[in-house]
Tab-separated table of C-alpha atoms and ligand atoms in Angstrom:
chain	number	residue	atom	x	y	z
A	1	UNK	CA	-6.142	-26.261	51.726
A	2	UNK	CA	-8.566	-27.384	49.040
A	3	UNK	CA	-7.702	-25.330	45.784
A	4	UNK	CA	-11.392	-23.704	45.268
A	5	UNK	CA	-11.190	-22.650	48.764
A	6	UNK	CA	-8.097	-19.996	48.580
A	7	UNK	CA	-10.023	-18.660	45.378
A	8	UNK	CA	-13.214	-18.005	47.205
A	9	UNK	CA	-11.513	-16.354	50.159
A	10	UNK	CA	-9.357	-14.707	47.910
A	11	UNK	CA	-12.820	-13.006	46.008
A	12	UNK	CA	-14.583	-12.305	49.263
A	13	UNK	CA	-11.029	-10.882	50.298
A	14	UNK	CA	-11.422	-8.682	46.671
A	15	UNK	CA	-15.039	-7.826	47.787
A	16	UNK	CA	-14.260	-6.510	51.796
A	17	UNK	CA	-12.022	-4.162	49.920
A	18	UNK	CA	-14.134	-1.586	48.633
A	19	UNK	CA	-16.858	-2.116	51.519
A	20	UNK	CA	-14.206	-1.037	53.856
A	21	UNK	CA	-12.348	1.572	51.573
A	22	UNK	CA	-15.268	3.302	50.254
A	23	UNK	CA	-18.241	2.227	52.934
A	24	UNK	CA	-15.983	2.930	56.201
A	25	UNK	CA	-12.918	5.078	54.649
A	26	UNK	CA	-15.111	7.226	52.229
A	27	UNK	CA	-12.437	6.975	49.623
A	28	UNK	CA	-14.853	7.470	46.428
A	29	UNK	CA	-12.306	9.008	43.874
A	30	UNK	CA	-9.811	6.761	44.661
A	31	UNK	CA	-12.288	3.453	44.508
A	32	UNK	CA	-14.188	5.232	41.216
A	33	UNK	CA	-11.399	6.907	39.491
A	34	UNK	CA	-8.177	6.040	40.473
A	35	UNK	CA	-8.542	1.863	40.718
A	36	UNK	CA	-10.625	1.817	36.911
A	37	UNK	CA	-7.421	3.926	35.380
A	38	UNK	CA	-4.825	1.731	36.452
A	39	UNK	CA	-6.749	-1.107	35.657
A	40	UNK	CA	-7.644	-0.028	32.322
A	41	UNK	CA	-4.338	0.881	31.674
A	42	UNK	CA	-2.767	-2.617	32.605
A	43	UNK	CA	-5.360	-3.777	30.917
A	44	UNK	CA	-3.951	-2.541	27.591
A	45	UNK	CA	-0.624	-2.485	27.970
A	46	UNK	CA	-0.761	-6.212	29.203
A	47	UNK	CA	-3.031	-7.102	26.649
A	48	UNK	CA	-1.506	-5.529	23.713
A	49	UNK	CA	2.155	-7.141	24.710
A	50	UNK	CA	0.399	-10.414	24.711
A	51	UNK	CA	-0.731	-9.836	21.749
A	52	UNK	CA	2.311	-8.771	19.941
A	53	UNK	CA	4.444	-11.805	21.650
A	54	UNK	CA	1.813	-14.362	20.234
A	55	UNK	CA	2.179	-12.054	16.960
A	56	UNK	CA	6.298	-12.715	16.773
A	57	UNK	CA	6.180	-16.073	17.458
A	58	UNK	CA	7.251	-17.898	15.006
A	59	UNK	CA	5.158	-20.594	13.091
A	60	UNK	CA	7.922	-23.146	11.711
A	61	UNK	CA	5.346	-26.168	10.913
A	62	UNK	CA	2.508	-26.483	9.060
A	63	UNK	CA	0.622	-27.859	11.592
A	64	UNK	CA	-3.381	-27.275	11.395
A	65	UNK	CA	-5.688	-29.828	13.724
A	66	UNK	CA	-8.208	-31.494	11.282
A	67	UNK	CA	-10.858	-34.420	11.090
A	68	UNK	CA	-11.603	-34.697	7.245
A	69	UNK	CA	-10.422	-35.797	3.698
A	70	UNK	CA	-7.883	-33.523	2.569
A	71	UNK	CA	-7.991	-31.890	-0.858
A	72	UNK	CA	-5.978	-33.964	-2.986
A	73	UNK	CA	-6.877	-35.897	-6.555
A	74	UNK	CA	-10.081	-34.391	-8.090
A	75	UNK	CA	-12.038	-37.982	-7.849
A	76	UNK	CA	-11.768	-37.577	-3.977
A	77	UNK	CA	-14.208	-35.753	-2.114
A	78	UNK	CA	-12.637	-33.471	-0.102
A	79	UNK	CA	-13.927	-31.867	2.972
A	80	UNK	CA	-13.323	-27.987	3.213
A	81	UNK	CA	-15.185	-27.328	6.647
A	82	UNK	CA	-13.381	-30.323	8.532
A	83	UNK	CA	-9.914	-29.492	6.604
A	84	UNK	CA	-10.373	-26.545	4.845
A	85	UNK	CA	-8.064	-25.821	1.780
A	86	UNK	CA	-9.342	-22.540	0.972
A	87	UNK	CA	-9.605	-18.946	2.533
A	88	UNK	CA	-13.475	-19.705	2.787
A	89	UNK	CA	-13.425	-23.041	4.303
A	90	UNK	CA	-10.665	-21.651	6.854
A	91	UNK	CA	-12.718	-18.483	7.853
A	92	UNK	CA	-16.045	-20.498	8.047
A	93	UNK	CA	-13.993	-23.360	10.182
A	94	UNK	CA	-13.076	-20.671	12.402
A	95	UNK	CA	-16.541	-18.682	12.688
A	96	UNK	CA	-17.937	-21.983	13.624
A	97	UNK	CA	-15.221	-22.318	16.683
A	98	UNK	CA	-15.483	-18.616	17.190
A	99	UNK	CA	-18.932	-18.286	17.474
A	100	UNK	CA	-20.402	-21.830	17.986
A	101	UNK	CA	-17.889	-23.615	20.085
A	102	UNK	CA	-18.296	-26.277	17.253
A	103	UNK	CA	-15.547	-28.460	18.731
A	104	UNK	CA	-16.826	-28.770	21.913
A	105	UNK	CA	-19.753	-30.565	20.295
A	106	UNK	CA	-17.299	-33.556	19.889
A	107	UNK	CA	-16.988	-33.435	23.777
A	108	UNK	CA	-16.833	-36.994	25.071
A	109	UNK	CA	-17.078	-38.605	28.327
A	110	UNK	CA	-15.450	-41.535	29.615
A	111	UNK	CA	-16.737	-43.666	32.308
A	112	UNK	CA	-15.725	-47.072	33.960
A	113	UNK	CA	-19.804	-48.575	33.908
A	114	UNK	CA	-20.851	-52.705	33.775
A	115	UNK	CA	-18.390	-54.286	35.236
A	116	UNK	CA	-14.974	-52.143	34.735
A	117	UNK	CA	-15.672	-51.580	30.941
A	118	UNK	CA	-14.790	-47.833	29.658
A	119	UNK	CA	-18.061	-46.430	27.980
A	120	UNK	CA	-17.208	-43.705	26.187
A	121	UNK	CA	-20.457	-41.117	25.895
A	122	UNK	CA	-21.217	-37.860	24.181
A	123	UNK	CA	-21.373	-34.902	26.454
A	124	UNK	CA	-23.104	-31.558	25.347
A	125	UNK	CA	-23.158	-30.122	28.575
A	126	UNK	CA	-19.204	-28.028	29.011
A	127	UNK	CA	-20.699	-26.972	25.205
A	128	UNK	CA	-24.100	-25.374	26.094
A	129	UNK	CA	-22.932	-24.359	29.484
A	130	UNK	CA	-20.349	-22.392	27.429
A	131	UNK	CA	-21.931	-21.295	25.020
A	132	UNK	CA	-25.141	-20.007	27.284
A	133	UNK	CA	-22.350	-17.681	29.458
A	134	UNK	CA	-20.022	-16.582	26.517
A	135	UNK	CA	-23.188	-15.298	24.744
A	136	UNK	CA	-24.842	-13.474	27.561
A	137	UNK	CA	-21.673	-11.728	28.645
A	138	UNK	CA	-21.210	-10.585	25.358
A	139	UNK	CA	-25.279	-9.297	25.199
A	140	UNK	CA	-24.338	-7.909	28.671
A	141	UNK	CA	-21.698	-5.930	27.763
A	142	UNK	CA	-23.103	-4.273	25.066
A	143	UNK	CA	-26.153	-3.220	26.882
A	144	UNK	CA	-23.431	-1.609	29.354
A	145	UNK	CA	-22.496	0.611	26.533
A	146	UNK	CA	-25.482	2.773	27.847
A	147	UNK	CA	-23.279	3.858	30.652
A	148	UNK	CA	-20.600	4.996	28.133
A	149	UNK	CA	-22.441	6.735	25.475
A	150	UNK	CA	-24.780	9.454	25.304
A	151	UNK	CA	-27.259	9.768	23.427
A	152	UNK	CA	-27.292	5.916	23.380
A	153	UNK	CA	-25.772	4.227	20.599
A	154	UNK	CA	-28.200	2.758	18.353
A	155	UNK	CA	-29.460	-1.203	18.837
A	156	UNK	CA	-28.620	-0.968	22.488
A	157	UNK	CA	-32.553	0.088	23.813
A	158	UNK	CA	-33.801	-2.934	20.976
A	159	UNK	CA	-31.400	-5.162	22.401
A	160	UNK	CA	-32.265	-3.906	26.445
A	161	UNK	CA	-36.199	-4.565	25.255
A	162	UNK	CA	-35.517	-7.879	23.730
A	163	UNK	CA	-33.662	-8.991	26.583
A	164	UNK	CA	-36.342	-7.787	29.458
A	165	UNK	CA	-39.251	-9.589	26.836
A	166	UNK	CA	-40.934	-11.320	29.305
A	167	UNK	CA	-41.300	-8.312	31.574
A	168	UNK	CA	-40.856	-10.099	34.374
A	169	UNK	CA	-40.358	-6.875	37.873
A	170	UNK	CA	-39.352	-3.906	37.898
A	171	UNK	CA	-36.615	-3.396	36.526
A	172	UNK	CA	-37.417	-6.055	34.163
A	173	UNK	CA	-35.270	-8.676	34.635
A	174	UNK	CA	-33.208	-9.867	31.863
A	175	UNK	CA	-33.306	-12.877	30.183
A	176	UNK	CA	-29.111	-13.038	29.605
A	177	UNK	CA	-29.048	-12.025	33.658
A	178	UNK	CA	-30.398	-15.423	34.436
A	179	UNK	CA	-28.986	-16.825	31.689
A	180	UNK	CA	-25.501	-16.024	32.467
A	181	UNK	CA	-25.641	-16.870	36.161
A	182	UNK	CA	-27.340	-20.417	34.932
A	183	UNK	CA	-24.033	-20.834	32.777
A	184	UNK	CA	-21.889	-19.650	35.264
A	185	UNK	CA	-23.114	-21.683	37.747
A	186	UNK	CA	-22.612	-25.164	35.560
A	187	UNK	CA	-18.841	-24.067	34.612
A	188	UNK	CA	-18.222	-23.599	38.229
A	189	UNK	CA	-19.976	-26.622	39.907
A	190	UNK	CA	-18.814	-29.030	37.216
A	191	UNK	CA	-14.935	-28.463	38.376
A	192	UNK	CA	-16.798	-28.950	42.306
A	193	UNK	CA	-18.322	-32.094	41.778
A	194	UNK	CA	-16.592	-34.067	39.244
A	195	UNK	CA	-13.898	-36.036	40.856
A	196	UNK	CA	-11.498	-35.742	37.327
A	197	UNK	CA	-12.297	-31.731	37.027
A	198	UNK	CA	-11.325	-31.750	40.993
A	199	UNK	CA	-8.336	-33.169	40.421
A	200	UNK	CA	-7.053	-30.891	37.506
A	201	UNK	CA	-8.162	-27.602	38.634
A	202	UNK	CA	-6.194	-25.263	40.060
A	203	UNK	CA	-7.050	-22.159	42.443
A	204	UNK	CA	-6.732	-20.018	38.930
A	205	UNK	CA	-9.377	-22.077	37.470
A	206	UNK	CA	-11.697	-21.300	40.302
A	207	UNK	CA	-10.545	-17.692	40.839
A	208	UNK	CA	-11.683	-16.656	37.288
A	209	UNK	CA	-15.093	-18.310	37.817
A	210	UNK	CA	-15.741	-17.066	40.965
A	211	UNK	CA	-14.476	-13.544	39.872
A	212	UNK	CA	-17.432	-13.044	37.321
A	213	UNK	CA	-20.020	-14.721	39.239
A	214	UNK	CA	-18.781	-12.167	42.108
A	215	UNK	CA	-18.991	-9.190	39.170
A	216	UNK	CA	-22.523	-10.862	37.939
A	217	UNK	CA	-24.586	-10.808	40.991
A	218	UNK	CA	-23.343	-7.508	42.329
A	219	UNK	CA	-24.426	-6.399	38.990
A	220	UNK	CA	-27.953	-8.187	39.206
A	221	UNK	CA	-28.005	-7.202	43.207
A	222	UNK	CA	-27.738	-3.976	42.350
A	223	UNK	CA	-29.753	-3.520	39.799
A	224	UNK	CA	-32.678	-5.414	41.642
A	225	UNK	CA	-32.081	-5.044	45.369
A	226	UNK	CA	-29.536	-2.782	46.688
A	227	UNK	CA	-30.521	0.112	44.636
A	228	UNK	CA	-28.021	2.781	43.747
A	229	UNK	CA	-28.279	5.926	41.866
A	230	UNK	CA	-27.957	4.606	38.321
A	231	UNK	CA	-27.730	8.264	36.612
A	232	UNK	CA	-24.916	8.895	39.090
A	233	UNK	CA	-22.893	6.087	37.494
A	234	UNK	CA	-23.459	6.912	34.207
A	235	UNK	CA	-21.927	10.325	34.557
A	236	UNK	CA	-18.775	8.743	36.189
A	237	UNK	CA	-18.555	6.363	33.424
A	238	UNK	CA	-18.904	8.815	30.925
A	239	UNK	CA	-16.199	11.333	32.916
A	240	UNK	CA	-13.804	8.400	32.915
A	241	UNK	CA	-14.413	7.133	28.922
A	242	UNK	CA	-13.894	10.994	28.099
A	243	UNK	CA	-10.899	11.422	30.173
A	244	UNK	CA	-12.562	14.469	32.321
A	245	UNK	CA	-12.798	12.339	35.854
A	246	UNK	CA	-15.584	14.211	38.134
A	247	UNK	CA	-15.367	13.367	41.516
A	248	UNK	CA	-18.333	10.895	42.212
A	249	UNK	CA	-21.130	11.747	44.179
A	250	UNK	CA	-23.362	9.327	46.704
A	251	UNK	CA	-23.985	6.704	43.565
A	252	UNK	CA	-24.268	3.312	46.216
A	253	UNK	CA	-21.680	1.158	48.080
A	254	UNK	CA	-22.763	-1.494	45.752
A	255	UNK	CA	-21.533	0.136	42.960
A	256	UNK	CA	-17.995	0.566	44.127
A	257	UNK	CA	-17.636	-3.008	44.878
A	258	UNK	CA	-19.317	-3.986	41.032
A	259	UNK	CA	-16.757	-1.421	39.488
A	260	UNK	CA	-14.181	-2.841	41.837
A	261	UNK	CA	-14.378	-6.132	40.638
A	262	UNK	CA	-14.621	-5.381	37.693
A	263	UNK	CA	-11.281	-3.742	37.391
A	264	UNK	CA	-9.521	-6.225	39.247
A	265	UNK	CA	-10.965	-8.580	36.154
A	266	UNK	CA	-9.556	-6.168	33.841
A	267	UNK	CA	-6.203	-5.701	35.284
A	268	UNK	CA	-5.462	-9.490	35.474
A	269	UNK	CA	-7.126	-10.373	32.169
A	270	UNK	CA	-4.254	-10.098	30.010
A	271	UNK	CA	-1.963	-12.644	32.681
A	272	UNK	CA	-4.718	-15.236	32.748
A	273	UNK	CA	-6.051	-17.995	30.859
A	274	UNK	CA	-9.146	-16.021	29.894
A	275	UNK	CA	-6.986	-14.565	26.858
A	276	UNK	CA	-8.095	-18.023	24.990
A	277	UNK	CA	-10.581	-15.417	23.607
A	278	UNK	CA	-7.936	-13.819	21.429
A	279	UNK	CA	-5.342	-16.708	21.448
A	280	UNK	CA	-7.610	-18.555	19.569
A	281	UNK	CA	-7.399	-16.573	16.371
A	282	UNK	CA	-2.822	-16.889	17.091
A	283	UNK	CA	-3.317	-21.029	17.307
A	284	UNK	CA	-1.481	-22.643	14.420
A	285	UNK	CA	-3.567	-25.443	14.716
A	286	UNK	CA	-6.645	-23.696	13.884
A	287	UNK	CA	-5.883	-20.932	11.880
A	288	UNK	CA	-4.015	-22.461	8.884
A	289	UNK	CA	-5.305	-24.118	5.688
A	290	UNK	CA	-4.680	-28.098	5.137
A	291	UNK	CA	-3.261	-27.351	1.836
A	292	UNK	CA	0.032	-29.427	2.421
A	293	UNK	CA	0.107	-32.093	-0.459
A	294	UNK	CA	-0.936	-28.624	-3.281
A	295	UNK	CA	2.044	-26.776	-2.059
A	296	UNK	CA	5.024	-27.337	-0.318
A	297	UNK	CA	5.213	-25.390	3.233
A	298	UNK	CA	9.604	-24.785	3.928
A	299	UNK	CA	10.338	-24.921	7.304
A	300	UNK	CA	12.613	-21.389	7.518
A	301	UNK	CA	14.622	-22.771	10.369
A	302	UNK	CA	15.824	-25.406	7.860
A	303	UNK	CA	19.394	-24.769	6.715
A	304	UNK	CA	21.109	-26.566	4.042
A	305	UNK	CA	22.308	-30.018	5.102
A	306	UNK	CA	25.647	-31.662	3.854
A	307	UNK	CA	24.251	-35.488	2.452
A	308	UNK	CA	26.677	-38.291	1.497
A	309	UNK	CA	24.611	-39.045	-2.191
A	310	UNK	CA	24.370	-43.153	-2.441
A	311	UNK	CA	26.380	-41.990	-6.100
A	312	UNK	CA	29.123	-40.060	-3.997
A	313	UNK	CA	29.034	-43.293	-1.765
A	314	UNK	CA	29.404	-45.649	-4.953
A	315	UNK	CA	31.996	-43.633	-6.055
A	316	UNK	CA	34.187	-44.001	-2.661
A	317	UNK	CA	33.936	-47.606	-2.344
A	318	UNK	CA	33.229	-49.440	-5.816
A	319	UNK	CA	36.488	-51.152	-6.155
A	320	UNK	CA	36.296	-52.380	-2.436
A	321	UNK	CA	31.975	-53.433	-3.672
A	322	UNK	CA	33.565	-55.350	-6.510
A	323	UNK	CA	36.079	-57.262	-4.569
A	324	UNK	CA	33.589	-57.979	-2.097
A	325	UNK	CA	31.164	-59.084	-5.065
A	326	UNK	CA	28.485	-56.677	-4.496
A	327	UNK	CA	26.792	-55.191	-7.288
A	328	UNK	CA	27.690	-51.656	-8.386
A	329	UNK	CA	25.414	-48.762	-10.405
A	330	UNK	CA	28.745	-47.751	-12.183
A	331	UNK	CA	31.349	-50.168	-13.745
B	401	HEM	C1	-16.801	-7.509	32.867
B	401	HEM	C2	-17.540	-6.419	32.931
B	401	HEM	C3	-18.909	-6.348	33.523
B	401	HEM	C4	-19.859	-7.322	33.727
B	401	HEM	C5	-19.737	-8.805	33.403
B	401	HEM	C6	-21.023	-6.695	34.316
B	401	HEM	C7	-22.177	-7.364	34.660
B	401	HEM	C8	-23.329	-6.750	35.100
B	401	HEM	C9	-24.594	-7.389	35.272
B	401	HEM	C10	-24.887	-8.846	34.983
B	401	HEM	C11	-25.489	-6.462	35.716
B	401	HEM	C12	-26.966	-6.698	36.021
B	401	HEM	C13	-27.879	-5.861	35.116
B	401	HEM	C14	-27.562	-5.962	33.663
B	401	HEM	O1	-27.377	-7.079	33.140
B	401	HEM	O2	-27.454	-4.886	33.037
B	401	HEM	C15	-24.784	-5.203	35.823
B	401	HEM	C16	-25.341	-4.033	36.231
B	401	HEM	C17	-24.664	-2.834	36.267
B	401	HEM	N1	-23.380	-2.587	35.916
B	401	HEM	FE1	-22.066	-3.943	35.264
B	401	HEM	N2	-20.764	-5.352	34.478
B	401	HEM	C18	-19.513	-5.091	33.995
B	401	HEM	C19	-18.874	-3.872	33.942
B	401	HEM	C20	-19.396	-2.670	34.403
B	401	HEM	C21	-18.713	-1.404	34.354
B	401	HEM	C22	-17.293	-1.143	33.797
B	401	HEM	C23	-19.556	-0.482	34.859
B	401	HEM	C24	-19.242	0.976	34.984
B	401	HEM	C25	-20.072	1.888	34.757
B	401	HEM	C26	-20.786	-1.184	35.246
B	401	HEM	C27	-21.924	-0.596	35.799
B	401	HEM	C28	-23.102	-1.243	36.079
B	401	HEM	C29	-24.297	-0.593	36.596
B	401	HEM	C30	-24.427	0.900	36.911
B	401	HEM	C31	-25.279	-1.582	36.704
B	401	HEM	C32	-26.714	-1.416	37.210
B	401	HEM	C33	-27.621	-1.369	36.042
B	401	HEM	C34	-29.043	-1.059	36.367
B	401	HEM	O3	-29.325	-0.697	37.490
B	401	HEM	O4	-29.809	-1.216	35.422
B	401	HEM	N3	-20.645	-2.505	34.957
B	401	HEM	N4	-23.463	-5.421	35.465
């Protein structure tokens, strides 16, 4: 069976779950306690032993990834953003990666065009696709804090009003909503129409994707058509954050099946490739300095090897050198 298929009917599988369990079986505190513990604490447990695996590996070779002049001889310019030699150069390399996506900006694509000949083209897309979701989850999430603070941390109602500026219905919509479903929807549909992405995505690939699309719109659904009792929730999520559970009252089957999804996210974050969030800080390649030719980086695996010295080899075999005529160091 095709690969994205088994990941959508495994999310719509993910999604009959609560219907049924809390919309036919009434099971509230399981579905709104009981599920979002376990999940949170897989969630941390898995994500901390990742975390501390990545932490012990060991680092043998001084191997960062770099595109520019290396510092060297003082008359050559050296580049300390493409290969950075110092602290600074490293941490604003790794902002830029962080925060930007700056390497994706080097994305290329190649395509057979004019008679068989392999054009190779820029291709900004994968990097503002990216960049569009990462940046409205992240504005998304922190407007959630409202659920899990009261009174309201400050910055979250400037951020909620800058983000419903247009005041477009009621509830405004917000700009990051559509923004991250636009994103979304490019990540998902590139690995569903190109023929290459076909071929090298797996049913993981797609099950991630269609995950927080499926966490998205029941958000946006929810908050626009299928209205539940959004006071409701808050009090649950505060209960839960301060460890004092109350058993939930009627907040909205919708809600269930948002928080539902949402911990199934959580519980398999830490197994799946979404940790490249914190795996990129761990990556060798990216997080050392290109200082290799100002100081000398020891491999500590290395352990002293015995060496046959060309002198020690002189000294074995001179008289047999001289009888054979070949020139010696040593008379
Ligand atoms: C990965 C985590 C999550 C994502 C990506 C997410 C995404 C969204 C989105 C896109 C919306 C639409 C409205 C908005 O942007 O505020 C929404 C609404 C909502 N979410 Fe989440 N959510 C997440 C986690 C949670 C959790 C843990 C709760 C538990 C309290 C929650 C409760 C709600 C509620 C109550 C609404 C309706 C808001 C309203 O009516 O204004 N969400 N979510």
């Amino acid at each position: 069976m095709n690969r994205m298929w088994i990941a959508l009917i495994a999310v719509l599988a993910l999604i009959i779950i609560p219907w049924v369990g809390v919309g036919a079986a009434g099971l509230t505190l399981l579905f709104g306690v009981g599920i979002p513990y376990i999940a949170c604490l897989i969630f941390f447990v898995g994500f901390i032993y990742r975390i501390v695996s990545w932490a012990q590996s060991p680092v043998p070779f001084h191997i960062p990834t770099i595109c520019g002049q290396q510092k060297s001889l003082p008359w050559i310019k050296a580049n300390n953003r493409e290969s950075p030699h110092s602290y600074w150069g490293l941490f604003a390399r790794m902002a830029l990666e962080v925060l930007f996506f700056r390497s994706l900006l080097r994305n290329d694509r190649a395509e057979l065009k004019q008679r068989q000949r392999l054009i190779y083209s820029s291709n900004r897309f994968l990097w503002a696709g990216g960049l569009l979701f990462h940046w409205s989850l992240i504005i998304v999430l922190f407007r959630h804090l409202r659920f899990f603070t009261e009174p309201v941390l400050p910055g979250i109602a400037f951020v909620q009003n800058l983000d419903a500026l247009f005041h477009v219905g009621l509830p405004a919509l917000y700009i990051t909503d559509v923004a991250i479903i636009v994103g979304l929807s490019y990540l998902f549909l590139r690995r569903v129409i190109y023929p290459q992405m076909r071929l090298i995505s797996l049913p993981s690939d797609y099950f991630v994707l269609l995950l927080i699309i499926a966490v998205v719109l029941s958000g946006v659904l929810m908050r626009h058509f299928f209205k539940i009792d959004a006071e409701k929730a808050k009090e649950l999520a505060l209960s839960i954050a301060s460890f004092r559970p109350v058993i939930p009252t009627a907040i909205g089957l919708p809600f269930y099946i948002h928080l539902f999804l949402v911990s199934i996210l959580a519980a398999y974050l830490p197994f799946s490739k979404l940790m490249h969030a914190p795996g990129v800080f761990f990556s060798p390649t990216r997080n050392l300095k290109n200082d290799s030719r100002a100081r000398r980086h020891i491999n500590p695996w290395s352990y002293p090897v015995k060496v046959h010295t060309y002198e020690e080899y002189e000294d074995e075999f001179r008289e047999a050198m001289k009888e054979a005529g070949l020139p010696v160091e040593k008379e």
